[in-house]
mmCIF file of C-alpha atoms and ligand atoms in Angstrom:
data_model
loop_
_atom_site.group_PDB
_atom_site.id
_atom_site.type_symbol
_atom_site.label_atom_id
_atom_site.label_comp_id
_atom_site.label_asym_id
_atom_site.label_seq_id
_atom_site.Cartn_x
_atom_site.Cartn_y
_atom_site.Cartn_z
ATOM 1 C CA MET R 176 -10.755 2.742 -21.390
ATOM 2 C CA ARG R 177 -8.373 5.177 -19.659
ATOM 3 C CA ILE R 178 -4.954 3.884 -18.675
ATOM 4 C CA GLY R 179 -2.431 5.879 -16.667
ATOM 5 C CA VAL R 180 1.337 5.648 -16.932
ATOM 6 C CA LEU R 181 3.351 6.793 -13.910
ATOM 7 C CA ALA R 182 5.430 9.619 -15.372
ATOM 8 C CA LEU R 183 7.871 10.512 -12.595
ATOM 9 C CA GLN R 184 10.938 9.119 -14.377
ATOM 10 C CA GLY R 185 11.883 6.518 -16.975
ATOM 11 C CA ALA R 186 10.373 5.117 -20.180
ATOM 12 C CA PHE R 187 6.793 6.347 -19.795
ATOM 13 C CA ILE R 188 6.459 7.961 -23.248
ATOM 14 C CA GLU R 189 6.994 4.616 -24.992
ATOM 15 C CA HIS R 190 4.149 3.022 -22.987
ATOM 16 C CA ILE R 191 1.878 5.948 -23.857
ATOM 17 C CA LYS R 192 2.671 5.562 -27.566
ATOM 18 C CA MET R 193 1.935 1.827 -27.459
ATOM 19 C CA LEU R 194 -1.368 2.387 -25.613
ATOM 20 C CA LYS R 195 -2.438 5.089 -28.088
ATOM 21 C CA SER R 196 -1.613 2.787 -31.006
ATOM 22 C CA LEU R 197 -4.069 0.313 -29.443
ATOM 23 C CA GLY R 198 -6.794 2.963 -29.369
ATOM 24 C CA VAL R 199 -6.656 3.493 -25.603
ATOM 25 C CA THR R 200 -6.722 6.866 -23.834
ATOM 26 C CA ALA R 201 -3.335 7.132 -22.115
ATOM 27 C CA VAL R 202 -2.719 9.617 -19.311
ATOM 28 C CA GLU R 203 0.545 10.706 -17.628
ATOM 29 C CA VAL R 204 0.297 10.341 -13.840
ATOM 30 C CA ARG R 205 2.357 12.633 -11.590
ATOM 31 C CA LEU R 206 -0.052 13.614 -8.827
ATOM 32 C CA PRO R 207 -2.547 11.621 -6.755
ATOM 33 C CA ARG R 208 -5.494 13.344 -8.481
ATOM 34 C CA ASP R 209 -4.236 12.103 -11.875
ATOM 35 C CA LEU R 210 -5.374 8.615 -10.796
ATOM 36 C CA ASP R 211 -9.025 9.685 -10.733
ATOM 37 C CA GLY R 212 -11.120 7.881 -13.329
ATOM 38 C CA LEU R 213 -8.355 5.560 -14.539
ATOM 39 C CA ASP R 214 -9.045 1.884 -15.234
ATOM 40 C CA GLY R 215 -5.442 0.702 -14.865
ATOM 41 C CA LEU R 216 -1.898 1.937 -14.351
ATOM 42 C CA ILE R 217 1.511 1.075 -15.810
ATOM 43 C CA ILE R 218 4.698 1.759 -13.868
ATOM 44 C CA PRO R 219 7.528 2.085 -16.394
ATOM 45 C CA GLY R 220 11.163 1.075 -16.407
ATOM 46 C CA GLY R 221 13.785 3.529 -15.298
ATOM 47 C CA GLU R 222 15.542 3.668 -11.950
ATOM 48 C CA SER R 223 13.473 2.118 -9.179
ATOM 49 C CA THR R 224 15.262 4.039 -6.414
ATOM 50 C CA THR R 225 14.457 7.357 -8.118
ATOM 51 C CA ILE R 226 10.853 6.377 -8.906
ATOM 52 C CA GLY R 227 10.353 5.364 -5.252
ATOM 53 C CA LYS R 228 11.835 8.573 -3.836
ATOM 54 C CA LEU R 229 9.796 10.758 -6.199
ATOM 55 C CA ALA R 230 6.616 8.813 -5.382
ATOM 56 C CA VAL R 231 7.197 9.551 -1.679
ATOM 57 C CA MET R 232 7.888 13.219 -2.444
ATOM 58 C CA TYR R 233 4.670 13.571 -4.477
ATOM 59 C CA ASN R 234 2.591 11.793 -1.782
ATOM 60 C CA LEU R 235 1.754 9.023 -4.220
ATOM 61 C CA MET R 236 2.561 5.951 -2.122
ATOM 62 C CA GLU R 237 -0.795 5.481 -0.372
ATOM 63 C CA PRO R 238 -2.904 6.589 -3.358
ATOM 64 C CA LEU R 239 -1.023 4.078 -5.543
ATOM 65 C CA ARG R 240 -1.606 1.278 -3.008
ATOM 66 C CA GLN R 241 -5.305 2.147 -2.792
ATOM 67 C CA PHE R 242 -5.529 2.229 -6.574
ATOM 68 C CA ALA R 243 -3.887 -1.200 -6.872
ATOM 69 C CA ALA R 244 -6.313 -2.657 -4.339
ATOM 70 C CA GLN R 245 -9.112 -2.056 -6.874
ATOM 71 C CA LYS R 246 -7.546 -1.880 -10.302
ATOM 72 C CA ALA R 247 -5.074 -3.464 -12.693
ATOM 73 C CA MET R 248 -1.422 -2.463 -12.397
ATOM 74 C CA TRP R 249 1.648 -3.495 -14.426
ATOM 75 C CA GLY R 250 5.265 -2.768 -13.588
ATOM 76 C CA THR R 251 7.989 -3.112 -16.240
ATOM 77 C CA CYS R 252 11.579 -3.520 -15.044
ATOM 78 C CA ALA R 253 12.066 -0.775 -12.412
ATOM 79 C CA GLY R 254 8.258 -0.814 -12.111
ATOM 80 C CA MET R 255 8.374 -4.512 -11.253
ATOM 81 C CA ILE R 256 10.881 -3.789 -8.480
ATOM 82 C CA PHE R 257 8.673 -0.964 -7.158
ATOM 83 C CA MET R 258 5.612 -3.260 -7.006
ATOM 84 C CA ALA R 259 7.468 -6.087 -5.214
ATOM 85 C CA LYS R 260 7.167 -6.878 -1.529
ATOM 86 C CA GLU R 261 10.803 -7.937 -1.230
ATOM 87 C CA ILE R 262 14.180 -7.198 -2.752
ATOM 88 C CA GLY R 263 16.551 -10.152 -2.468
ATOM 89 C CA ASN R 264 19.668 -8.152 -1.690
ATOM 90 C CA GLY R 265 17.910 -6.193 1.013
ATOM 91 C CA SER R 266 18.181 -2.715 -0.474
ATOM 92 C CA ALA R 267 14.565 -1.850 0.273
ATOM 93 C CA GLY R 268 14.063 0.680 3.036
ATOM 94 C CA ARG R 269 14.294 4.404 3.392
ATOM 95 C CA ASP R 270 16.623 4.702 0.384
ATOM 96 C CA GLN R 271 14.393 2.534 -1.774
ATOM 97 C CA PRO R 272 10.697 2.937 -1.012
ATOM 98 C CA LEU R 273 8.584 0.086 -2.435
ATOM 99 C CA LEU R 274 4.846 -0.069 -3.049
ATOM 100 C CA GLY R 275 5.150 -3.620 -1.761
ATOM 101 C CA ILE R 276 1.922 -4.950 -3.231
ATOM 102 C CA MET R 277 2.902 -8.058 -5.218
ATOM 103 C CA ASP R 278 3.941 -11.263 -3.459
ATOM 104 C CA ILE R 279 7.181 -11.447 -5.370
ATOM 105 C CA GLU R 280 10.822 -11.239 -4.399
ATOM 106 C CA VAL R 281 13.126 -9.619 -6.971
ATOM 107 C CA GLU R 282 16.850 -9.137 -7.366
ATOM 108 C CA ARG R 283 17.973 -5.874 -8.999
ATOM 109 C CA ASN R 284 20.529 -5.843 -11.817
ATOM 110 C CA ALA R 285 20.457 -9.631 -11.801
ATOM 111 C CA PHE R 286 22.180 -10.170 -15.131
ATOM 112 C CA GLY R 287 25.539 -8.560 -14.350
ATOM 113 C CA ARG R 288 27.467 -5.855 -16.156
ATOM 114 C CA GLN R 289 28.695 -7.871 -19.136
ATOM 115 C CA VAL R 290 25.177 -8.504 -20.353
ATOM 116 C CA ASP R 291 23.478 -5.399 -19.038
ATOM 117 C CA SER R 292 21.293 -5.321 -22.157
ATOM 118 C CA PHE R 293 20.006 -8.151 -24.362
ATOM 119 C CA GLU R 294 16.990 -9.327 -26.323
ATOM 120 C CA ILE R 295 15.598 -12.850 -26.283
ATOM 121 C CA GLY R 296 12.535 -14.702 -27.578
ATOM 122 C CA LEU R 297 10.321 -15.650 -24.670
ATOM 123 C CA ALA R 298 7.431 -18.098 -24.332
ATOM 124 C CA VAL R 299 4.698 -16.467 -22.260
ATOM 125 C CA THR R 300 2.347 -18.994 -20.670
ATOM 126 C CA VAL R 301 -0.717 -16.742 -20.681
ATOM 127 C CA PHE R 302 -0.562 -16.028 -24.433
ATOM 128 C CA GLN R 303 -2.625 -18.355 -26.588
ATOM 129 C CA ASN R 304 -0.639 -20.993 -28.478
ATOM 130 C CA GLY R 305 0.315 -19.931 -31.953
ATOM 131 C CA ASP R 306 -0.695 -16.291 -31.623
ATOM 132 C CA GLY R 307 2.545 -14.843 -32.914
ATOM 133 C CA GLY R 308 5.281 -17.070 -31.487
ATOM 134 C CA LEU R 309 7.957 -16.058 -28.989
ATOM 135 C CA PHE R 310 7.742 -12.585 -27.465
ATOM 136 C CA PRO R 311 10.760 -10.329 -28.193
ATOM 137 C CA ALA R 312 11.820 -9.435 -24.651
ATOM 138 C CA VAL R 313 14.263 -6.541 -24.196
ATOM 139 C CA PHE R 314 16.239 -6.611 -20.939
ATOM 140 C CA ILE R 315 18.105 -3.501 -19.742
ATOM 141 C CA ARG R 316 19.960 -3.780 -16.423
ATOM 142 C CA ALA R 317 17.023 -5.965 -15.570
ATOM 143 C CA PRO R 318 15.870 -7.512 -12.337
ATOM 144 C CA ARG R 319 14.907 -11.168 -12.083
ATOM 145 C CA LEU R 320 12.180 -12.813 -10.060
ATOM 146 C CA VAL R 321 13.708 -14.724 -7.175
ATOM 147 C CA ALA R 322 10.355 -16.066 -6.006
ATOM 148 C CA ALA R 323 6.638 -15.792 -6.694
ATOM 149 C CA LYS R 324 4.696 -16.492 -3.508
ATOM 150 C CA GLY R 325 1.069 -16.718 -2.444
ATOM 151 C CA GLU R 326 -1.227 -15.939 -5.364
ATOM 152 C CA ALA R 327 1.589 -14.742 -7.636
ATOM 153 C CA ARG R 328 2.409 -16.998 -10.612
ATOM 154 C CA VAL R 329 5.433 -17.036 -12.921
ATOM 155 C CA ILE R 330 4.229 -16.535 -16.515
ATOM 156 C CA ALA R 331 7.583 -16.421 -18.348
ATOM 157 C CA ALA R 332 11.075 -17.753 -17.708
ATOM 158 C CA LEU R 333 14.385 -17.912 -19.589
ATOM 159 C CA ALA R 334 15.689 -21.263 -20.864
ATOM 160 C CA ASP R 335 17.802 -21.670 -17.711
ATOM 161 C CA GLY R 336 14.691 -21.313 -15.553
ATOM 162 C CA THR R 337 15.236 -17.695 -14.456
ATOM 163 C CA ALA R 338 11.749 -16.263 -13.879
ATOM 164 C CA VAL R 339 11.154 -12.919 -15.602
ATOM 165 C CA ALA R 340 7.391 -12.247 -15.510
ATOM 166 C CA ALA R 341 4.635 -12.800 -12.965
ATOM 167 C CA GLN R 342 0.920 -12.265 -12.567
ATOM 168 C CA GLN R 343 -1.124 -11.953 -9.408
ATOM 169 C CA GLY R 344 -4.781 -11.390 -10.248
ATOM 170 C CA LYS R 345 -4.971 -8.014 -12.011
ATOM 171 C CA TRP R 346 -1.296 -7.251 -11.380
ATOM 172 C CA LEU R 347 1.528 -7.943 -13.797
ATOM 173 C CA ALA R 348 5.273 -7.617 -13.423
ATOM 174 C CA THR R 349 7.865 -8.039 -16.189
ATOM 175 C CA SER R 350 11.656 -7.832 -15.955
ATOM 176 C CA PHE R 351 11.744 -6.643 -19.565
ATOM 177 C CA HIS R 352 10.367 -3.802 -21.692
ATOM 178 C CA PRO R 353 7.455 -4.652 -24.050
ATOM 179 C CA GLU R 354 7.036 -0.899 -24.714
ATOM 180 C CA LEU R 355 10.395 -0.848 -26.529
ATOM 181 C CA THR R 356 9.224 -3.358 -29.153
ATOM 182 C CA ASP R 357 6.597 -3.257 -31.915
ATOM 183 C CA ASP R 358 4.858 -6.269 -30.383
ATOM 184 C CA PRO R 359 1.615 -5.194 -28.656
ATOM 185 C CA ARG R 360 0.735 -8.574 -27.114
ATOM 186 C CA PHE R 361 1.774 -7.755 -23.539
ATOM 187 C CA HIS R 362 -0.083 -4.454 -23.617
ATOM 188 C CA GLN R 363 -3.137 -6.242 -25.052
ATOM 189 C CA TYR R 364 -2.890 -8.879 -22.326
ATOM 190 C CA PHE R 365 -2.728 -6.149 -19.668
ATOM 191 C CA LEU R 366 -5.796 -4.470 -21.195
ATOM 192 C CA SER R 367 -7.647 -7.807 -20.981
ATOM 193 C CA LEU R 368 -6.972 -7.822 -17.220
ATOM 194 C CA VAL R 369 -8.186 -4.229 -16.926
ATOM 195 C CA GLY R 370 -11.437 -5.195 -18.618
ATOM 196 C CA ASN R 371 -12.164 -8.110 -16.287
HETATM 197 N N1 LIG F 203 18.350 -1.344 -12.911
HETATM 198 C C1 LIG F 203 17.156 -0.572 -12.703
HETATM 199 C C2 LIG F 203 16.718 -0.629 -11.232
HETATM 200 O O1 LIG F 203 17.251 -1.360 -10.490
HETATM 201 C C3 LIG F 203 16.028 -1.064 -13.585
HETATM 202 C C4 LIG F 203 16.400 -0.892 -15.024
HETATM 203 C C5 LIG F 203 15.241 -0.637 -15.938
HETATM 204 O O2 LIG F 203 14.135 -0.300 -15.509
HETATM 205 N N2 LIG F 203 15.503 -0.733 -17.231
HETATM 206 O O3 LIG F 203 15.847 0.084 -10.862
#
């Protein structure tokens, strides 16, 4: 299995390390041709505005959309924003290019400045019961899911109901950063979607 990690900006090295620890070939993606032969792609956290602008500059927007039409894709944090069709506060546009593939609406920096970083144990509906308990979810200036529409389903929410992870077929989006923990379950779950 060969998995790419979009390496324009942000926390791509941590995803690569996690994938390698799971015995997967992990490839940094910067150019359209880097997508050739990959089975899935992760879009890391970072700054979604910067990732979007660089993706336009490197002519990656259409190749990424075509890739997603066939293959598994997972966006963490800024990557989730980049995959979304809608941003709640309307900042999408020329200044914030979006891939716009998942039927989700997100709100950037949804947890305010006081709590711009926190960790919380999260129940993830698609994990089997009893296989390791709550997932340690790390949030850093994180977005939240305002809505999951169409085929998109919420797969994790905070105790107050705030949705923080969604799945739509082979696509995943998480507000938080599984690559910054030692817990491989989200990466393993993504790999199970790649293999389907
Ligand atoms: N706040 C960033 C954004 O809006 C996301 C933060 C992150 O990826 N850790 O793009």
